[in-house]
mmCIF file of C-alpha atoms in Angstrom:
data_model
loop_
_atom_site.group_PDB
_atom_site.id
_atom_site.type_symbol
_atom_site.label_atom_id
_atom_site.label_comp_id
_atom_site.label_asym_id
_atom_site.label_seq_id
_atom_site.Cartn_x
_atom_site.Cartn_y
_atom_site.Cartn_z
ATOM 1 C CA MET H 1355 0.170 0.057 -0.226
ATOM 2 C CA LYS H 1356 2.761 2.419 0.851
ATOM 3 C CA GLN H 1357 4.443 1.567 -2.444
ATOM 4 C CA TRP H 1358 1.409 3.004 -4.374
ATOM 5 C CA MET H 1359 0.416 5.696 -2.519
ATOM 6 C CA ALA H 1360 4.210 7.262 -3.146
ATOM 7 C CA TRP H 1361 3.281 6.675 -6.685
ATOM 8 C CA LEU H 1362 0.289 8.395 -6.318
ATOM 9 C CA MET H 1363 1.560 11.475 -4.587
ATOM 10 C CA LEU H 1364 4.411 11.526 -7.240
ATOM 11 C CA LEU H 1365 1.816 11.840 -9.948
ATOM 12 C CA LEU H 1366 0.032 14.227 -7.606
ATOM 13 C CA ALA H 1367 3.248 16.591 -7.483
ATOM 14 C CA ALA H 1368 3.231 16.631 -11.033
ATOM 15 C CA PHE H 1369 -0.260 18.315 -11.331
ATOM 16 C CA GLY H 1370 -0.291 20.441 -8.121
ATOM 17 C CA GLY H 1371 0.604 24.383 -6.704
ATOM 18 C CA ALA H 1372 -1.514 27.289 -5.177
ATOM 19 C CA ALA H 1373 -3.535 28.650 -8.248
ATOM 20 C CA ALA H 1374 -3.819 27.852 -11.706
ATOM 21 C CA HIS H 1375 -4.303 31.586 -12.292
ATOM 22 C CA ALA H 1376 -2.990 34.459 -9.990
ATOM 23 C CA ALA H 1377 -5.085 37.298 -9.279
ATOM 24 C CA ASP H 1378 -3.922 40.395 -11.146
ATOM 25 C CA GLY H 1379 -5.671 43.639 -11.599
ATOM 26 C CA ALA H 1380 -9.158 44.339 -11.538
ATOM 27 C CA PRO H 1381 -11.195 41.141 -11.411
ATOM 28 C CA HIS H 1382 -13.105 38.988 -13.368
ATOM 29 C CA GLN H 1383 -16.729 38.905 -13.637
ATOM 30 C CA ALA H 1384 -18.878 36.139 -15.154
ATOM 31 C CA GLN H 1385 -21.731 37.110 -17.718
ATOM 32 C CA ALA H 1386 -23.721 34.029 -17.786
ATOM 33 C CA VAL H 1387 -24.099 31.325 -14.553
ATOM 34 C CA LYS H 1388 -26.359 28.630 -13.878
ATOM 35 C CA VAL H 1389 -26.063 26.104 -11.232
ATOM 36 C CA THR H 1390 -28.426 22.399 -11.401
ATOM 37 C CA THR H 1391 -28.586 20.291 -8.526
ATOM 38 C CA LEU H 1392 -27.914 16.551 -10.039
ATOM 39 C CA SER H 1393 -27.936 14.710 -6.090
ATOM 40 C CA THR H 1394 -29.342 15.848 -2.781
ATOM 41 C CA MET H 1395 -31.901 14.405 -0.935
ATOM 42 C CA LEU H 1396 -35.002 15.952 -2.151
ATOM 43 C CA THR H 1397 -36.564 14.949 -5.948
ATOM 44 C CA ASP H 1398 -39.769 15.297 -8.178
ATOM 45 C CA TYR H 1399 -40.925 12.360 -9.664
ATOM 46 C CA GLY H 1400 -38.332 10.341 -12.397
ATOM 47 C CA THR H 1401 -35.097 11.377 -10.421
ATOM 48 C CA LEU H 1402 -33.086 9.729 -7.438
ATOM 49 C CA GLY H 1403 -32.997 11.497 -4.288
ATOM 50 C CA GLU H 1404 -30.170 10.225 -1.210
ATOM 51 C CA TRP H 1405 -27.714 11.812 1.066
ATOM 52 C CA GLY H 1406 -25.137 13.139 -1.204
ATOM 53 C CA PHE H 1407 -24.044 16.238 -3.053
ATOM 54 C CA ALA H 1408 -23.511 16.677 -7.072
ATOM 55 C CA ALA H 1409 -24.077 19.882 -9.268
ATOM 56 C CA LEU H 1410 -23.331 20.692 -12.726
ATOM 57 C CA VAL H 1411 -21.938 24.292 -12.726
ATOM 58 C CA GLU H 1412 -21.902 26.406 -15.892
ATOM 59 C CA VAL H 1413 -20.144 29.935 -16.440
ATOM 60 C CA ASP H 1414 -19.733 31.775 -19.937
ATOM 61 C CA GLY H 1415 -19.848 28.336 -21.342
ATOM 62 C CA ARG H 1416 -17.278 26.038 -19.099
ATOM 63 C CA ARG H 1417 -19.172 23.235 -17.552
ATOM 64 C CA ILE H 1418 -18.036 21.766 -14.253
ATOM 65 C CA LEU H 1419 -19.072 19.134 -12.207
ATOM 66 C CA PHE H 1420 -19.113 19.857 -8.566
ATOM 67 C CA ASP H 1421 -19.018 16.143 -6.248
ATOM 68 C CA THR H 1422 -20.166 13.298 -7.591
ATOM 69 C CA GLY H 1423 -23.068 12.116 -5.348
ATOM 70 C CA ALA H 1424 -23.071 9.209 -2.901
ATOM 71 C CA ASN H 1425 -24.329 6.306 -4.947
ATOM 72 C CA PRO H 1426 -22.287 5.121 -7.872
ATOM 73 C CA GLU H 1427 -24.962 5.715 -10.373
ATOM 74 C CA THR H 1428 -26.886 8.565 -8.992
ATOM 75 C CA VAL H 1429 -25.588 11.221 -10.580
ATOM 76 C CA LEU H 1430 -25.579 9.348 -14.097
ATOM 77 C CA LYS H 1431 -29.058 8.506 -14.166
ATOM 78 C CA ASN H 1432 -30.318 11.745 -13.038
ATOM 79 C CA ALA H 1433 -28.702 13.294 -15.336
ATOM 80 C CA GLU H 1434 -29.886 11.175 -17.924
ATOM 81 C CA ALA H 1435 -33.597 12.146 -16.675
ATOM 82 C CA LEU H 1436 -33.002 16.013 -16.952
ATOM 83 C CA LYS H 1437 -31.641 15.581 -20.207
ATOM 84 C CA ILE H 1438 -28.986 16.963 -19.210
ATOM 85 C CA ASP H 1439 -25.472 15.638 -21.616
ATOM 86 C CA LEU H 1440 -22.506 15.551 -18.909
ATOM 87 C CA SER H 1441 -19.825 13.809 -21.638
ATOM 88 C CA SER H 1442 -18.660 17.515 -22.508
ATOM 89 C CA VAL H 1443 -17.749 18.430 -19.308
ATOM 90 C CA GLU H 1444 -14.232 17.870 -18.977
ATOM 91 C CA GLU H 1445 -13.509 19.095 -14.976
ATOM 92 C CA VAL H 1446 -14.788 17.890 -11.760
ATOM 93 C CA VAL H 1447 -14.305 19.122 -8.410
ATOM 94 C CA ILE H 1448 -14.451 17.061 -4.983
ATOM 95 C CA SER H 1449 -14.672 19.434 -2.159
ATOM 96 C CA HIS H 1450 -13.560 16.756 0.214
ATOM 97 C CA PHE H 1451 -12.897 13.089 1.421
ATOM 98 C CA HIS H 1452 -16.259 11.953 2.125
ATOM 99 C CA ASP H 1453 -17.935 9.203 -0.051
ATOM 100 C CA ASP H 1454 -21.712 10.549 0.087
ATOM 101 C CA HIS H 1455 -19.563 13.662 -2.720
ATOM 102 C CA THR H 1456 -17.027 10.526 -4.263
ATOM 103 C CA GLY H 1457 -19.396 7.825 -5.115
ATOM 104 C CA GLY H 1458 -20.201 8.819 -8.524
ATOM 105 C CA LEU H 1459 -16.628 9.688 -9.807
ATOM 106 C CA LEU H 1460 -15.686 6.606 -11.134
ATOM 107 C CA THR H 1461 -18.615 5.404 -12.705
ATOM 108 C CA LEU H 1462 -19.384 8.870 -14.120
ATOM 109 C CA ARG H 1463 -15.835 8.688 -15.363
ATOM 110 C CA LYS H 1464 -15.897 5.056 -16.719
ATOM 111 C CA ALA H 1465 -19.145 5.500 -18.379
ATOM 112 C CA LEU H 1466 -18.515 9.415 -20.062
ATOM 113 C CA MET H 1467 -15.401 8.395 -21.411
ATOM 114 C CA GLN H 1468 -17.064 5.975 -23.751
ATOM 115 C CA LYS H 1469 -18.489 9.131 -25.665
ATOM 116 C CA ASN H 1470 -15.491 11.438 -24.850
ATOM 117 C CA PRO H 1471 -12.367 10.521 -23.813
ATOM 118 C CA ALA H 1472 -11.730 13.494 -22.185
ATOM 119 C CA ALA H 1473 -14.732 13.433 -19.841
ATOM 120 C CA LEU H 1474 -14.486 14.515 -16.592
ATOM 121 C CA SER H 1475 -10.526 13.914 -17.174
ATOM 122 C CA HIS H 1476 -9.406 16.596 -14.711
ATOM 123 C CA LEU H 1477 -10.106 16.456 -11.123
ATOM 124 C CA TYR H 1478 -9.334 19.260 -8.582
ATOM 125 C CA VAL H 1479 -9.301 18.379 -5.163
ATOM 126 C CA GLY H 1480 -7.977 20.472 -1.834
ATOM 127 C CA GLU H 1481 -4.919 19.934 -0.026
ATOM 128 C CA GLY H 1482 -5.309 17.473 2.767
ATOM 129 C CA ILE H 1483 -7.856 15.089 0.796
ATOM 130 C CA PHE H 1484 -5.240 12.313 1.148
ATOM 131 C CA ALA H 1485 -4.789 12.751 4.783
ATOM 132 C CA PRO H 1486 -5.073 9.189 6.440
ATOM 133 C CA ARG H 1487 -8.331 9.776 9.484
ATOM 134 C CA TYR H 1488 -8.034 7.877 12.767
ATOM 135 C CA GLY H 1489 -9.960 7.726 16.060
ATOM 136 C CA LYS H 1490 -9.587 9.849 19.065
ATOM 137 C CA ASP H 1491 -7.046 6.916 20.237
ATOM 138 C CA GLY H 1492 -4.967 7.232 17.195
ATOM 139 C CA GLN H 1493 -6.075 3.620 15.817
ATOM 140 C CA SER H 1494 -9.523 2.599 15.201
ATOM 141 C CA GLY H 1495 -11.849 5.528 12.838
ATOM 142 C CA THR H 1496 -13.265 5.682 9.896
ATOM 143 C CA GLU H 1497 -10.044 4.847 7.146
ATOM 144 C CA ASN H 1498 -9.847 7.385 4.403
ATOM 145 C CA ASP H 1499 -10.927 5.793 0.551
ATOM 146 C CA PHE H 1500 -9.950 8.584 -1.283
ATOM 147 C CA PRO H 1501 -6.459 7.548 -2.046
ATOM 148 C CA ALA H 1502 -7.530 4.054 -3.217
ATOM 149 C CA LEU H 1503 -10.227 6.226 -5.107
ATOM 150 C CA ALA H 1504 -8.065 8.660 -6.997
ATOM 151 C CA LYS H 1505 -5.618 5.720 -7.934
ATOM 152 C CA ALA H 1506 -8.645 4.016 -9.967
ATOM 153 C CA TYR H 1507 -9.448 7.686 -11.087
ATOM 154 C CA LEU H 1508 -5.486 7.800 -12.530
ATOM 155 C CA ASP H 1509 -5.878 4.614 -14.062
ATOM 156 C CA THR H 1510 -8.426 6.025 -15.943
ATOM 157 C CA GLY H 1511 -6.360 8.378 -17.686
ATOM 158 C CA GLY H 1512 -7.482 11.417 -15.416
ATOM 159 C CA ARG H 1513 -5.040 13.690 -13.804
ATOM 160 C CA VAL H 1514 -5.567 15.139 -10.064
ATOM 161 C CA GLN H 1515 -4.714 18.864 -9.086
ATOM 162 C CA GLN H 1516 -4.276 19.295 -5.434
ATOM 163 C CA LEU H 1517 -4.466 23.103 -4.466
ATOM 164 C CA SER H 1518 -2.994 24.374 -1.406
ATOM 165 C CA GLY H 1519 -5.038 27.884 -1.833
ATOM 166 C CA PRO H 1520 -7.498 29.926 -4.583
ATOM 167 C CA ALA H 1521 -7.271 28.796 -8.158
ATOM 168 C CA GLU H 1522 -8.776 31.007 -11.048
ATOM 169 C CA ILE H 1523 -9.971 27.768 -13.145
ATOM 170 C CA ALA H 1524 -11.682 30.097 -15.524
ATOM 171 C CA SER H 1525 -12.371 33.846 -15.958
ATOM 172 C CA GLY H 1526 -14.004 34.934 -12.878
ATOM 173 C CA MET H 1527 -14.348 31.774 -11.306
ATOM 174 C CA TRP H 1528 -12.569 30.313 -8.373
ATOM 175 C CA LEU H 1529 -11.697 27.367 -6.364
ATOM 176 C CA THR H 1530 -11.072 28.634 -2.727
ATOM 177 C CA GLY H 1531 -8.196 25.578 -2.203
ATOM 178 C CA PRO H 1532 -8.290 24.930 1.419
ATOM 179 C CA VAL H 1533 -10.302 27.878 3.696
ATOM 180 C CA PRO H 1534 -8.680 30.218 6.332
ATOM 181 C CA ARG H 1535 -10.697 29.220 9.935
ATOM 182 C CA GLY H 1536 -11.236 33.222 10.823
ATOM 183 C CA HIS H 1537 -14.222 32.002 12.468
ATOM 184 C CA ASP H 1538 -14.898 29.510 15.192
ATOM 185 C CA GLU H 1539 -17.507 27.307 13.033
ATOM 186 C CA THR H 1540 -17.846 23.642 14.250
ATOM 187 C CA ASN H 1541 -19.154 22.624 10.310
ATOM 188 C CA TRP H 1542 -18.351 18.935 10.214
ATOM 189 C CA ASN H 1543 -18.977 15.971 12.695
ATOM 190 C CA PRO H 1544 -16.177 15.410 15.301
ATOM 191 C CA GLY H 1545 -14.991 11.863 16.494
ATOM 192 C CA LEU H 1546 -12.091 11.478 13.665
ATOM 193 C CA THR H 1547 -8.581 13.020 13.907
ATOM 194 C CA VAL H 1548 -5.554 13.281 11.726
ATOM 195 C CA LYS H 1549 -2.019 13.985 12.699
ATOM 196 C CA THR H 1550 -0.415 17.130 12.562
ATOM 197 C CA GLY H 1551 3.321 17.189 13.282
ATOM 198 C CA GLY H 1552 3.085 13.923 15.033
ATOM 199 C CA GLN H 1553 0.101 14.795 17.247
ATOM 200 C CA LEU H 1554 -3.063 13.917 16.867
ATOM 201 C CA VAL H 1555 -6.361 16.738 16.619
ATOM 202 C CA PRO H 1556 -9.152 17.353 15.244
ATOM 203 C CA ASP H 1557 -10.147 16.200 11.668
ATOM 204 C CA THR H 1558 -11.801 19.665 10.392
ATOM 205 C CA LEU H 1559 -10.992 18.452 6.946
ATOM 206 C CA ARG H 1560 -9.117 20.523 6.025
ATOM 207 C CA GLU H 1561 -9.701 19.825 2.580
ATOM 208 C CA ASP H 1562 -12.806 21.314 2.290
ATOM 209 C CA THR H 1563 -12.824 23.388 -1.164
ATOM 210 C CA SER H 1564 -15.846 25.908 -2.482
ATOM 211 C CA LEU H 1565 -16.112 27.342 -6.034
ATOM 212 C CA VAL H 1566 -16.148 30.977 -6.032
ATOM 213 C CA ILE H 1567 -17.905 33.084 -9.208
ATOM 214 C CA ALA H 1568 -17.036 36.226 -9.246
ATOM 215 C CA THR H 1569 -20.620 38.737 -11.132
ATOM 216 C CA ALA H 1570 -21.790 42.200 -11.717
ATOM 217 C CA SER H 1571 -24.207 41.616 -8.861
ATOM 218 C CA GLY H 1572 -22.125 39.521 -6.142
ATOM 219 C CA VAL H 1573 -20.319 36.719 -5.447
ATOM 220 C CA VAL H 1574 -21.827 33.412 -5.836
ATOM 221 C CA ILE H 1575 -20.679 30.577 -3.845
ATOM 222 C CA VAL H 1576 -21.105 26.429 -4.917
ATOM 223 C CA THR H 1577 -20.320 24.554 -1.452
ATOM 224 C CA GLY H 1578 -21.018 20.650 -1.327
ATOM 225 C CA CYS H 1579 -20.808 20.488 2.656
ATOM 226 C CA GLY H 1580 -18.936 23.909 4.127
ATOM 227 C CA HIS H 1581 -17.220 22.189 6.392
ATOM 228 C CA ALA H 1582 -15.068 25.386 6.751
ATOM 229 C CA GLY H 1583 -17.907 26.979 7.649
ATOM 230 C CA ILE H 1584 -20.050 29.324 5.582
ATOM 231 C CA MET H 1585 -19.276 32.568 6.986
ATOM 232 C CA ASN H 1586 -15.343 31.379 6.458
ATOM 233 C CA ILE H 1587 -16.127 30.335 2.944
ATOM 234 C CA ALA H 1588 -18.149 34.149 2.422
ATOM 235 C CA ASP H 1589 -14.669 35.344 4.023
ATOM 236 C CA ALA H 1590 -12.239 33.696 1.519
ATOM 237 C CA ALA H 1591 -14.721 34.092 -1.652
ATOM 238 C CA GLN H 1592 -14.310 38.372 -0.235
ATOM 239 C CA THR H 1593 -11.067 37.671 -0.225
ATOM 240 C CA ILE H 1594 -10.528 36.061 -3.515
ATOM 241 C CA THR H 1595 -12.694 38.190 -5.532
ATOM 242 C CA GLY H 1596 -12.786 41.362 -3.514
ATOM 243 C CA ASP H 1597 -16.073 41.879 -3.501
ATOM 244 C CA ALA H 1598 -18.203 42.003 -0.183
ATOM 245 C CA ARG H 1599 -21.731 41.498 -2.336
ATOM 246 C CA LEU H 1600 -23.095 37.715 -1.333
ATOM 247 C CA HIS H 1601 -25.449 37.136 -4.153
ATOM 248 C CA ALA H 1602 -26.068 33.171 -3.792
ATOM 249 C CA VAL H 1603 -25.015 30.656 -1.345
ATOM 250 C CA ILE H 1604 -25.960 26.807 -3.464
ATOM 251 C CA GLY H 1605 -25.290 23.424 -2.184
ATOM 252 C CA GLY H 1606 -25.008 22.036 1.667
ATOM 253 C CA ILE H 1607 -23.536 24.031 4.772
ATOM 254 C CA HIS H 1608 -24.045 21.787 7.071
ATOM 255 C CA LEU H 1609 -26.228 23.767 9.852
ATOM 256 C CA PHE H 1610 -28.916 20.827 9.887
ATOM 257 C CA ALA H 1611 -27.496 19.846 13.586
ATOM 258 C CA LYS H 1612 -26.776 23.602 14.959
ATOM 259 C CA PRO H 1613 -28.794 25.917 17.785
ATOM 260 C CA ASP H 1614 -30.469 28.892 16.825
ATOM 261 C CA ALA H 1615 -27.549 31.148 17.947
ATOM 262 C CA VAL H 1616 -25.232 29.765 14.885
ATOM 263 C CA LEU H 1617 -28.055 30.689 12.411
ATOM 264 C CA ILE H 1618 -28.410 34.063 14.337
ATOM 265 C CA ALA H 1619 -24.823 34.824 13.843
ATOM 266 C CA THR H 1620 -24.721 32.853 10.528
ATOM 267 C CA ALA H 1621 -27.014 35.106 8.904
ATOM 268 C CA VAL H 1622 -25.047 38.167 10.209
ATOM 269 C CA ARG H 1623 -22.364 37.481 8.256
ATOM 270 C CA LEU H 1624 -24.499 36.610 5.239
ATOM 271 C CA LYS H 1625 -26.152 39.609 5.221
ATOM 272 C CA GLY H 1626 -27.466 41.239 1.870
ATOM 273 C CA LEU H 1627 -27.688 37.403 0.439
ATOM 274 C CA ALA H 1628 -29.946 37.511 -2.545
ATOM 275 C CA TYR H 1629 -30.645 33.595 -3.236
ATOM 276 C CA LEU H 1630 -30.175 30.838 -0.974
ATOM 277 C CA LEU H 1631 -30.349 27.330 -2.516
ATOM 278 C CA GLY H 1632 -29.854 25.250 0.302
ATOM 279 C CA ALA H 1633 -29.229 21.629 -0.173
ATOM 280 C CA HIS H 1634 -28.142 18.385 1.239
ATOM 281 C CA CYS H 1635 -26.918 19.269 4.804
ATOM 282 C CA THR H 1636 -28.202 22.112 5.116
ATOM 283 C CA GLY H 1637 -30.888 21.320 7.083
ATOM 284 C CA ILE H 1638 -34.973 21.895 5.945
ATOM 285 C CA GLU H 1639 -35.432 23.665 9.377
ATOM 286 C CA ALA H 1640 -32.087 25.568 8.990
ATOM 287 C CA THR H 1641 -32.869 26.692 5.223
ATOM 288 C CA VAL H 1642 -36.143 28.108 6.397
ATOM 289 C CA ARG H 1643 -34.405 29.600 9.626
ATOM 290 C CA LEU H 1644 -32.268 30.991 7.128
ATOM 291 C CA ARG H 1645 -34.436 32.056 5.163
ATOM 292 C CA GLU H 1646 -36.561 34.285 7.832
ATOM 293 C CA LEU H 1647 -33.214 36.328 8.924
ATOM 294 C CA LEU H 1648 -32.163 37.389 5.943
ATOM 295 C CA GLY H 1649 -35.170 38.709 5.088
ATOM 296 C CA LEU H 1650 -35.748 36.303 1.602
ATOM 297 C CA ASP H 1651 -39.083 34.882 0.706
ATOM 298 C CA ARG H 1652 -40.092 31.599 -0.772
ATOM 299 C CA ARG H 1653 -38.827 32.178 -4.284
ATOM 300 C CA THR H 1654 -35.457 33.048 -2.460
ATOM 301 C CA ALA H 1655 -34.395 31.154 -0.023
ATOM 302 C CA VAL H 1656 -35.055 27.374 -1.434
ATOM 303 C CA ILE H 1657 -34.790 23.552 -0.295
ATOM 304 C CA ALA H 1658 -33.211 22.466 -2.998
ATOM 305 C CA ALA H 1659 -34.458 19.011 -4.840
ATOM 306 C CA VAL H 1660 -32.447 17.411 -7.904
ATOM 307 C CA GLY H 1661 -33.032 18.860 -10.946
ATOM 308 C CA SER H 1662 -33.450 23.042 -9.206
ATOM 309 C CA SER H 1663 -31.308 25.320 -10.250
ATOM 310 C CA PHE H 1664 -29.998 28.811 -10.834
ATOM 311 C CA THR H 1665 -29.665 30.972 -12.870
ATOM 312 C CA LEU H 1666 -27.443 34.672 -12.398
ATOM 313 C CA GLY H 1667 -30.545 37.234 -13.691
ATOM 314 C CA LYS H 1668 -33.446 35.012 -13.486
ATOM 315 C CA GLY H 1669 -33.206 33.711 -9.712
ATOM 316 C CA ILE H 1670 -34.171 30.258 -8.598
ATOM 317 C CA ALA H 1671 -36.079 27.666 -10.269
ATOM 318 C CA ALA H 1672 -37.146 25.085 -7.451
ATOM 319 C CA GLY H 1673 -39.158 22.497 -8.830
ATOM 320 C CA GLN H 1674 -42.649 20.699 -8.329
ATOM 321 C CA ILE H 1675 -41.516 19.428 -5.012
ATOM 322 C CA ALA H 1676 -39.801 22.718 -3.566
ATOM 323 C CA GLY H 1677 -41.092 24.962 -5.466
ATOM 324 C CA TRP H 1678 -44.602 27.738 -4.972
ATOM 325 C CA THR H 1679 -47.085 27.981 -6.764
ATOM 326 C CA GLY H 1680 -49.240 30.666 -4.365
#
């Protein structure tokens, strides 16, 4: 195992680096943005729901798959049901190592490359995703299966780019890489540890990576679980783009088990947010409470369903089960 792990890290080193492009001068702004949910718990007739997350992100003609859901075929089947062709999508982001975000990667890659060998051939991950996870005693615990998954992915001819910091992967579209944790948010499940400097420390999912899109209306954030904390992610987005305005937050932000005091503090930091499409681990009650605290309504703060989408300039298309017809 150590031998192939060393081989894997050697390959990754070739595609590492903090940024695909450096920030220079006036920030670029995306003109057209659409984000479509392909995996989450809530679903309309004809698609599959699961505890997981995936979304297709389209920015000025560039198409990126953000996370791949939990079960191997969920995203593939949901895309087919929604008549979305993913074979032209060549880039994929895995936000963190949890299997409810990585489960569809190999199935999608192998299925789509039959039509386009370059489909999902470029994988972005945050630094820290390969770290072994342990229990509190340093022995027991949930093994990190991502290194083995990455090896199998590389065997298909894909490549992995590991990010240690923000990377502008297209004009106006950034990946955060590991996010500085200025706010004391604990948006992860306790119990696992990692080794840092030979010492066991809580696993805070350092690799947790979000997508940040600069637009004329403000910043659009796409996040898988928001384990870094949505307040910290918002701070990172502001630093990256130079824009303090938050236009939309889409995806999971891991607030489902948080008390009201945390939701209030979160709403204070997200003040001015125009759209919230809360998927996966955001939580139903948390989404409704944030709607109230942020002064949004049933059209602008919605629980995401498979097929629901956000489009810049148009807002949220919720679908039947999550939509409001009043």
